[in-house]
mmCIF file of C-alpha atoms and ligand atoms in Angstrom:
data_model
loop_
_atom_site.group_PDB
_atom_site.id
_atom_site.type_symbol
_atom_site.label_atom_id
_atom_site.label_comp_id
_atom_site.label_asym_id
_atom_site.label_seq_id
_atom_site.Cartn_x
_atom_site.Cartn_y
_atom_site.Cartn_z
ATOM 1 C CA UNK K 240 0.000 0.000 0.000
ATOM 2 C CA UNK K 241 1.439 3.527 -1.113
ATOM 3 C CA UNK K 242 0.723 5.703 1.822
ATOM 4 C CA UNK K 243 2.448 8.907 0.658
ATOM 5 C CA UNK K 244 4.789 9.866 -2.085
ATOM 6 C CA UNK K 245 6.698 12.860 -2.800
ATOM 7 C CA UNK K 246 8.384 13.853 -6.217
ATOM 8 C CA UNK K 247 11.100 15.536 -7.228
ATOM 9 C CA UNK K 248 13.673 16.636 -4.266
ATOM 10 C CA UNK K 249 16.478 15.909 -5.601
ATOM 11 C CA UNK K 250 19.793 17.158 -4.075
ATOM 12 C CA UNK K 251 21.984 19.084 -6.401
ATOM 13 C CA UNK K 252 24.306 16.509 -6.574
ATOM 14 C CA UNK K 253 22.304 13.901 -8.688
ATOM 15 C CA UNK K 254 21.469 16.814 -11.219
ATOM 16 C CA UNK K 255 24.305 15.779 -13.390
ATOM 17 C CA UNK K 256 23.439 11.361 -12.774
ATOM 18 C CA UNK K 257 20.507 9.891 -14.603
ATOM 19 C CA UNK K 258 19.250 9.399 -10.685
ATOM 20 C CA UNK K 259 17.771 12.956 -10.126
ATOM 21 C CA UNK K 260 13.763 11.675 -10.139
ATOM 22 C CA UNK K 261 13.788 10.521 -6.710
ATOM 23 C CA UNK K 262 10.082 9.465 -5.211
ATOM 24 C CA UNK K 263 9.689 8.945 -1.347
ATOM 25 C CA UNK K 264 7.481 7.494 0.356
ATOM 26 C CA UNK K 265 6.004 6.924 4.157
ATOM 27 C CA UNK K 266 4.860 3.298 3.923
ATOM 28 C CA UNK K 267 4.735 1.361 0.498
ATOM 29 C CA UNK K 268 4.580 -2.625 0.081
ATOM 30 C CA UNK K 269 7.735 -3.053 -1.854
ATOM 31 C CA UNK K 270 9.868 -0.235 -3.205
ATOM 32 C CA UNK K 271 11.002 -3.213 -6.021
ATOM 33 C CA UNK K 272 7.861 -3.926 -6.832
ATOM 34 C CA UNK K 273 7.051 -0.591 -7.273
ATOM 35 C CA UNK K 274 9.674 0.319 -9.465
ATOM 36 C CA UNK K 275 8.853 -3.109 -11.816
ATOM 37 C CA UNK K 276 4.617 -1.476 -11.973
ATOM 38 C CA UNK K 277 6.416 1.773 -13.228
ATOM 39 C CA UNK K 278 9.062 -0.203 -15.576
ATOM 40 C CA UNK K 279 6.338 -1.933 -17.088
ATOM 41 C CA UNK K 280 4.337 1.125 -17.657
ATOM 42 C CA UNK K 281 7.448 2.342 -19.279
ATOM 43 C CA UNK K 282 9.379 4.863 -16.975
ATOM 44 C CA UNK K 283 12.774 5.753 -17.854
ATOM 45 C CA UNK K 284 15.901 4.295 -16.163
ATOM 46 C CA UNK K 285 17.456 5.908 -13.738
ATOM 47 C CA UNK K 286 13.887 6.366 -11.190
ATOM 48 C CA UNK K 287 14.721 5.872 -7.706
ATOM 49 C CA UNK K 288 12.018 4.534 -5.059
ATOM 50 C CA UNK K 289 13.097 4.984 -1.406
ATOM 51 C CA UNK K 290 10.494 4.371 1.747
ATOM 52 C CA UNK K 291 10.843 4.514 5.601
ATOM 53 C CA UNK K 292 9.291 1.374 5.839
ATOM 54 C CA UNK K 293 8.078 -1.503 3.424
ATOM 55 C CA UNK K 294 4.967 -3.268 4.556
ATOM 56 C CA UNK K 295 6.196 -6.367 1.953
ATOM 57 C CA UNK K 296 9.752 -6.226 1.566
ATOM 58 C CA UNK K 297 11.218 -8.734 -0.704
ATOM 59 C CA UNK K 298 14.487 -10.283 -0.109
ATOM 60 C CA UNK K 299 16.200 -12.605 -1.939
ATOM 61 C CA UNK K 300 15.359 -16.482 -2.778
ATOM 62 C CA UNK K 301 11.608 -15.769 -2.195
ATOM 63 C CA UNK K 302 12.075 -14.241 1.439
ATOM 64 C CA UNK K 303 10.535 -11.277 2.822
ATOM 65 C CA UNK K 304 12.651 -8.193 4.242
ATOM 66 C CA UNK K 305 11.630 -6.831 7.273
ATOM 67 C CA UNK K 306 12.491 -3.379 8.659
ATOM 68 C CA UNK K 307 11.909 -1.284 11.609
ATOM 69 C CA UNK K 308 10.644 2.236 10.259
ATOM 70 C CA UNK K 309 12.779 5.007 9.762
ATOM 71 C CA UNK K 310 16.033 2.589 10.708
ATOM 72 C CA UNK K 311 17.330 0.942 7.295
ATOM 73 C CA UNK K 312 17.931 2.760 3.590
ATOM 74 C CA UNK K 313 15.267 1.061 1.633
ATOM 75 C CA UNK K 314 15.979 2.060 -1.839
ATOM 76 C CA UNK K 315 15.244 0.687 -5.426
ATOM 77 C CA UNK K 316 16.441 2.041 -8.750
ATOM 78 C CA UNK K 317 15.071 0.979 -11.988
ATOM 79 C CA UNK K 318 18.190 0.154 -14.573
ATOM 80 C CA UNK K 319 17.678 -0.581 -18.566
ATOM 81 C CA UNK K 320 21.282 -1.779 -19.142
ATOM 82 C CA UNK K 321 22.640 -2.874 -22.671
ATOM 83 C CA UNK K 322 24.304 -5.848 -21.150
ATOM 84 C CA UNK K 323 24.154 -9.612 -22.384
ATOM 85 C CA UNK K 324 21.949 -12.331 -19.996
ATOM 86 C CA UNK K 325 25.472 -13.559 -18.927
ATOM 87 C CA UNK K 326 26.607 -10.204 -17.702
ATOM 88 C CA UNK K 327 23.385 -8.867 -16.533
ATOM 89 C CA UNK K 328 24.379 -9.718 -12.660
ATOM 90 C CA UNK K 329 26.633 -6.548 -12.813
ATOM 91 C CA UNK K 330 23.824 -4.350 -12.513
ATOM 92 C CA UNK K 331 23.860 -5.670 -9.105
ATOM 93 C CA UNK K 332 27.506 -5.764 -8.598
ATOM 94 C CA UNK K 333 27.836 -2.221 -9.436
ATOM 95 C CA UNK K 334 24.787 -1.218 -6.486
ATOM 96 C CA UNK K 335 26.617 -3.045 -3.930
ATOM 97 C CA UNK K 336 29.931 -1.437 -4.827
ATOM 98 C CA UNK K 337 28.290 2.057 -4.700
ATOM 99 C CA UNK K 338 26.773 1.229 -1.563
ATOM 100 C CA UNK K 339 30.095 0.344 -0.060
ATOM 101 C CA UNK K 340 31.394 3.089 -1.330
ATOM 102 C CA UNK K 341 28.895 5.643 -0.198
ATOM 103 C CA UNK K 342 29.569 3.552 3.238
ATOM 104 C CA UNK K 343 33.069 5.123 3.144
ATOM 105 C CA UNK K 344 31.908 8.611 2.235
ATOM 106 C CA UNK K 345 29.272 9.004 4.883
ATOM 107 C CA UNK K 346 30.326 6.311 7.816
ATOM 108 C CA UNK K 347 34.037 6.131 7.175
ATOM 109 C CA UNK K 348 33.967 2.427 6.609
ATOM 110 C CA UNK K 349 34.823 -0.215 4.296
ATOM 111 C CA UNK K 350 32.086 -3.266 4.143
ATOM 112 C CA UNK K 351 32.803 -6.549 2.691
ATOM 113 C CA UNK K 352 31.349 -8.065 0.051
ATOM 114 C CA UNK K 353 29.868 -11.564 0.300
ATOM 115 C CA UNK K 354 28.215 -13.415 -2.571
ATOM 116 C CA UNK K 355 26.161 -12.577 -4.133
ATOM 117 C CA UNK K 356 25.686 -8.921 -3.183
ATOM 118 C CA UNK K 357 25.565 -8.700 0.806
ATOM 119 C CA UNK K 358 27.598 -6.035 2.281
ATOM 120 C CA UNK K 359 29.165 -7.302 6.013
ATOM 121 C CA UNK K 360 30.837 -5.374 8.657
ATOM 122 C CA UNK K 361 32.796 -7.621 11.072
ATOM 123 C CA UNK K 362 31.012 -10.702 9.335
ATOM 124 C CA UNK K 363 27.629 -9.392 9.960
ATOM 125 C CA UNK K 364 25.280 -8.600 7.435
ATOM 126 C CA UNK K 365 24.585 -4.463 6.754
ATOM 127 C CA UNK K 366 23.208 -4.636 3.716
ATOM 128 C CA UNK K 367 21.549 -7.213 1.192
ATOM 129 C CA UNK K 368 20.707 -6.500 -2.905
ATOM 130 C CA UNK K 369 17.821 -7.648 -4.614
ATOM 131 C CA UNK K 370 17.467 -7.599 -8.942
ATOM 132 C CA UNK K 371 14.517 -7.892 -10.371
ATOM 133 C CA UNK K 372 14.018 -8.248 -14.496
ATOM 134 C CA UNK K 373 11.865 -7.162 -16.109
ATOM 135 C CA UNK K 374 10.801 -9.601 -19.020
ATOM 136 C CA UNK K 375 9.010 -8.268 -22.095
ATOM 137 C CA UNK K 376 8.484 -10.195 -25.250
ATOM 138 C CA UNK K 377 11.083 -12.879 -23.915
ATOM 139 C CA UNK K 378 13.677 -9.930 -23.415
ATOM 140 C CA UNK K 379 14.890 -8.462 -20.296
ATOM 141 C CA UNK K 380 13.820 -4.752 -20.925
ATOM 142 C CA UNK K 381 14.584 -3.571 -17.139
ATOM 143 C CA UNK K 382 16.639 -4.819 -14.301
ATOM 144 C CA UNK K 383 15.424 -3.133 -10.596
ATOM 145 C CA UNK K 384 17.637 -3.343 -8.230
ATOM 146 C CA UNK K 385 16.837 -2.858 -4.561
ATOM 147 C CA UNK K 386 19.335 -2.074 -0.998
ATOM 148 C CA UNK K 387 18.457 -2.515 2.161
ATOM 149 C CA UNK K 388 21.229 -1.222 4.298
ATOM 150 C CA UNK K 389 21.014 -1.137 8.195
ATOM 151 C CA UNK K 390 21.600 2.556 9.342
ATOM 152 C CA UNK K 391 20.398 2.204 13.054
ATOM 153 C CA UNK K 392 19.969 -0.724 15.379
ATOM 154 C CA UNK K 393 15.729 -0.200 16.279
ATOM 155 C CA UNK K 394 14.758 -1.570 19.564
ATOM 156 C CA UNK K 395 13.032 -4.136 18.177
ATOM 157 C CA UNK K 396 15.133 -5.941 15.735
ATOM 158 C CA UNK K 397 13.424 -7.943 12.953
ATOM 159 C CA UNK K 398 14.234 -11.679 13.846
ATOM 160 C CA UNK K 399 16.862 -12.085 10.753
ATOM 161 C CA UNK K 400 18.414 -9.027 11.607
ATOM 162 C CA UNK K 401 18.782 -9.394 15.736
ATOM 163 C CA UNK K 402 20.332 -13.154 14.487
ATOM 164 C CA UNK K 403 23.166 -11.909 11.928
ATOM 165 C CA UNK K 404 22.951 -8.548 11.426
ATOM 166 C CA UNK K 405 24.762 -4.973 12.171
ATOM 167 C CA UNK K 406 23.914 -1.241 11.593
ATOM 168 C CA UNK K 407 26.156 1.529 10.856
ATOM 169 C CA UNK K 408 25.390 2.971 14.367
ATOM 170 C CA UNK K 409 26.790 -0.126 16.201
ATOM 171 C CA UNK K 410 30.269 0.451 14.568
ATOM 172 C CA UNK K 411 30.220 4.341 14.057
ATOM 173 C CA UNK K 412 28.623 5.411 17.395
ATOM 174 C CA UNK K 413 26.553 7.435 15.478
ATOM 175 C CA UNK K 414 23.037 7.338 12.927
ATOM 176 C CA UNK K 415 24.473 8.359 9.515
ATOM 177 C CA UNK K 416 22.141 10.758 7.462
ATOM 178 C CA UNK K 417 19.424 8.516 5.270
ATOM 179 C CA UNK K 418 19.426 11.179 2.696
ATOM 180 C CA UNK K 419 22.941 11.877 2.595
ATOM 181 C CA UNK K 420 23.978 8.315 2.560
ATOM 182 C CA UNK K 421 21.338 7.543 -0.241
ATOM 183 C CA UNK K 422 23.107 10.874 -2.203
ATOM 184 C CA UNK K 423 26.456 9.276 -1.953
ATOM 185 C CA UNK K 424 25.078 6.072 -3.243
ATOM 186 C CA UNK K 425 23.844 7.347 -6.268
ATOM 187 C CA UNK K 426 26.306 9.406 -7.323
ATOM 188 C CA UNK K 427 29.189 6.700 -6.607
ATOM 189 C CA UNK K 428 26.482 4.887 -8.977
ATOM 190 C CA UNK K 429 26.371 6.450 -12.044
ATOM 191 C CA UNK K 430 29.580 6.334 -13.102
ATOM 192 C CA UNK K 431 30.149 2.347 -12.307
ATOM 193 C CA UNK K 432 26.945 1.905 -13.708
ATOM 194 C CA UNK K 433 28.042 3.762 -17.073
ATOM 195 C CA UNK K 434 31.180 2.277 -17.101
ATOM 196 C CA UNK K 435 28.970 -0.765 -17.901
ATOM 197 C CA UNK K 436 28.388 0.161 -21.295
ATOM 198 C CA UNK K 437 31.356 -1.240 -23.018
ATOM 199 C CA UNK K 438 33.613 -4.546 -22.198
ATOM 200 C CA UNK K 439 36.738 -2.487 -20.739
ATOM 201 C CA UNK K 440 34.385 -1.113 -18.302
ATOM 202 C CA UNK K 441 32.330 -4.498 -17.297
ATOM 203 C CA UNK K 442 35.474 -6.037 -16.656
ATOM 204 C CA UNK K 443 36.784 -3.385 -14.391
ATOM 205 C CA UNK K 444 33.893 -3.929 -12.407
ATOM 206 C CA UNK K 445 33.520 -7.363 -11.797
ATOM 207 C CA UNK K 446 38.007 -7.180 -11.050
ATOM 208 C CA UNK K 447 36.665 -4.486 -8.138
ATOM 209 C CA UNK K 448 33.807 -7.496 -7.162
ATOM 210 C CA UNK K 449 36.324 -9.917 -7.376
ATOM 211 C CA UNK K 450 39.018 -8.116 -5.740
ATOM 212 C CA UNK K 451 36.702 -7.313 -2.759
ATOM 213 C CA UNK K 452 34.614 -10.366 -1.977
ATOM 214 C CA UNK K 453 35.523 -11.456 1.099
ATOM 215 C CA UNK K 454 33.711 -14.681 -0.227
ATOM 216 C CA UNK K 455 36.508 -15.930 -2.535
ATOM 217 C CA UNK K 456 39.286 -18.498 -0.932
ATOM 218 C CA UNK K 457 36.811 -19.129 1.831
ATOM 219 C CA UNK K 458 35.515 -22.619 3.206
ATOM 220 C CA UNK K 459 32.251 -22.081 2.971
ATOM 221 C CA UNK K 460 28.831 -23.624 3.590
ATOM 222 C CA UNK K 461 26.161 -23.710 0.643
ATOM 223 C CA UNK K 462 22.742 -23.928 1.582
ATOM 224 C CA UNK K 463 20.089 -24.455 -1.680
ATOM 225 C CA UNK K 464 17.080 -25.480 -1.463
ATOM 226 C CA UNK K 465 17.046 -29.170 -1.720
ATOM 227 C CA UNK K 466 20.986 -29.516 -0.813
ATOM 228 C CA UNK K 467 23.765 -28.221 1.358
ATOM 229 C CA UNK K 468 27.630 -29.160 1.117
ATOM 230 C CA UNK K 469 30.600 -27.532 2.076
ATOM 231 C CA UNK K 470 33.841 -26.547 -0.271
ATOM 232 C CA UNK K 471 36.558 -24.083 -0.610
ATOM 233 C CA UNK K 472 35.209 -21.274 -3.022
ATOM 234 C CA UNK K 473 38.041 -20.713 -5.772
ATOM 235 C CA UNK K 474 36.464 -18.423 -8.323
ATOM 236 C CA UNK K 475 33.896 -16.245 -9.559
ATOM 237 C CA UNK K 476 32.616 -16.754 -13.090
ATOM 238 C CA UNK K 477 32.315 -14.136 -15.843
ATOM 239 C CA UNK K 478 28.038 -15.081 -15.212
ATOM 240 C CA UNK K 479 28.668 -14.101 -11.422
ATOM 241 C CA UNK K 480 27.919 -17.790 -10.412
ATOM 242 C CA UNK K 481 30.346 -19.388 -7.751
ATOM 243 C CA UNK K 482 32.564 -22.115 -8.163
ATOM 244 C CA UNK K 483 33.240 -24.284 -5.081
ATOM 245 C CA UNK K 484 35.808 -26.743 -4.655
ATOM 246 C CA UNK K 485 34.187 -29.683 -2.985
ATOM 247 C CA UNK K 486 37.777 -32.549 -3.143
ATOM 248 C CA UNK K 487 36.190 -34.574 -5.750
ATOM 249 C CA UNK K 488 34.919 -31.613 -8.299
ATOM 250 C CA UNK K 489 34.316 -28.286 -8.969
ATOM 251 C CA UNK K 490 30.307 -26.987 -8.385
ATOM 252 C CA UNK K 491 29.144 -24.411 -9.671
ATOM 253 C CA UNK K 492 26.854 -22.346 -7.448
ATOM 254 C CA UNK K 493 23.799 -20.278 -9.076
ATOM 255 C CA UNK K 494 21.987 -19.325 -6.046
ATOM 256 C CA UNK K 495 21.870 -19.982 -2.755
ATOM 257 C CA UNK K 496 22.797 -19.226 0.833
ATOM 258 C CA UNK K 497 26.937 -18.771 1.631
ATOM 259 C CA UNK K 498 27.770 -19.491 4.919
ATOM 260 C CA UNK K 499 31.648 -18.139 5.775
ATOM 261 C CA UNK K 500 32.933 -21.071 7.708
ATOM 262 C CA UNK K 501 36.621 -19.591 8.105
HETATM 263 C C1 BTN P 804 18.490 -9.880 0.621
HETATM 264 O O1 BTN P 804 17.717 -10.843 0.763
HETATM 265 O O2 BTN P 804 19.590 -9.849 1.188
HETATM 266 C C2 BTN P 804 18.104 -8.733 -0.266
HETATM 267 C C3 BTN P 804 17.270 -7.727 0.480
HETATM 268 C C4 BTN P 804 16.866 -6.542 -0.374
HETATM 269 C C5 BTN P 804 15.941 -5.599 0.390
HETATM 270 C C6 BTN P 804 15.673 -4.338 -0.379
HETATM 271 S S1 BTN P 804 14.902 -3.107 0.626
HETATM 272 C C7 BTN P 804 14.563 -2.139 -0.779
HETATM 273 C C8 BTN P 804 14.170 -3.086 -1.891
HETATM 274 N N1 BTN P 804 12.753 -3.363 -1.879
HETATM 275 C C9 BTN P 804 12.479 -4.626 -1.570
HETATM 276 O O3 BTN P 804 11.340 -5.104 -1.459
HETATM 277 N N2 BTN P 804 13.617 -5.302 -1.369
HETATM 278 C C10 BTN P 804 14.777 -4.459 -1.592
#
């Protein structure tokens, strides 16, 4: 349910990104799903959703995302890249990189990255992506991608995050701006997410992914839905899939949950 929205007030600094046409709102179900409505009605890429709270947050694998109002970035921006089905995981990539670097700029801190897309702070989870295509005519025309990053630990945790989580509070002392941090994130975004438009650029990306995912060389558990083993993670493919080394063979990982076991 939309409960309020407000257009338009953008901060100077996104005048010169394609993420200037910022809507807010009070209470909405999901800002993701939102943004897919509007990318199916056509809106142009670069529309940012942000809310205080989401009454049906969607997390990844199916799950819900809950939040505490007012205490986590909830933001989703609607992406039309030119980017092959193989490479299309780097429109997530590049929205977790931004959001660890807009961690730096506002909070003075560098998260990890953990596959797929989580962002961790002393092995706790601050931050989790979710991409959502958009599939028209058998073709991908839009990719939304959605952050939900911890800014303040409420009094009443949501159960996933009181079990694993962390907020930017616990480790800075302090509650980091919500519209500051979301600035920083979408500036850092638009140039990783133009660099996307040519090969040179893709691959600098996913070497930045690569370079900082804590989840490469780990042992690690995978949990899917009808099996869980444990391997040593030795790559990353160009597809953004894992590869696990299990003794016997090499799996290959498409989705699931990672559990960092050392
Ligand atoms: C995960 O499972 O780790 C991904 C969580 C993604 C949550 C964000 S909050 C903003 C956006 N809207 C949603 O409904 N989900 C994403």
């Amino acid at each position: 349910m939309v409960s309020a929205v407000e257009a338009g007030r953008a901060r100077p600094e996104l005048g010169a990104t394609r993420f200037a046409d910022v809507r807010r709102f009070a209470s909405i179900g999901s800002t993701n799903a939102w943004l897919v409505g509007q990318a199916r009605q056509g809106a142009p890429e670069g529309l940012v959703a942000v809310a205080d709270h989401q009454e049906a947050g969607r997390g990844r694998l199916g799950r819900t995302w809950s939040d505490r109002p007012g205490a986590a970035l909830l933001v989703s921006v609607l992406l039309r890249p030119a980017l092959s089905a193989e490479r299309l995981h780097l429109a997530s990539v590049v929205v977790a990189l931004a959001a660890a670097d807009a961690c730096l700029d506002q909070a003075g801190v560098v998260p990890q990255l953990k596959w797929p897309n989580d962002l961790l702070l002393d092995s706790r989870k601050l931050a989790g992506v979710l991409a959502e295509g958009v599939v028209e005519g058998g073709q991908v025309r839009a990719v939304v991608v959605g952050l939900g990053l911890n800014l303040r630990w409420p009094e009443d945790p949501p159960p996933d995050m009181a079990a694993g989580g962390i907020s930017l509070d616990q480790r800075v002392g302090w509650e980091v701006d919500r519209d500051r941090i979301l600035t920083a994130l979408l500036v850092a975004l638009e140039p990783r997410y133009a660099a996307l438009a040519d090969e040179a650029g893709q691959a600098a990306q996913a070497g930045e992914y690569r370079r900082r995912c804590a989840t490469l060389g780990q042992v690690v558990r995978i949990e899917m839905m009808d099996e869980t083993f444990t391997g040593t993670v030795v790559d990353v493919t160009a597809e953004g899939h894992l590869l696990v080394d299990v003794g016997t063979c090499l799996r290959r990982v498409t989705a699931g949950d990672v559990v960092h076991l050392r």
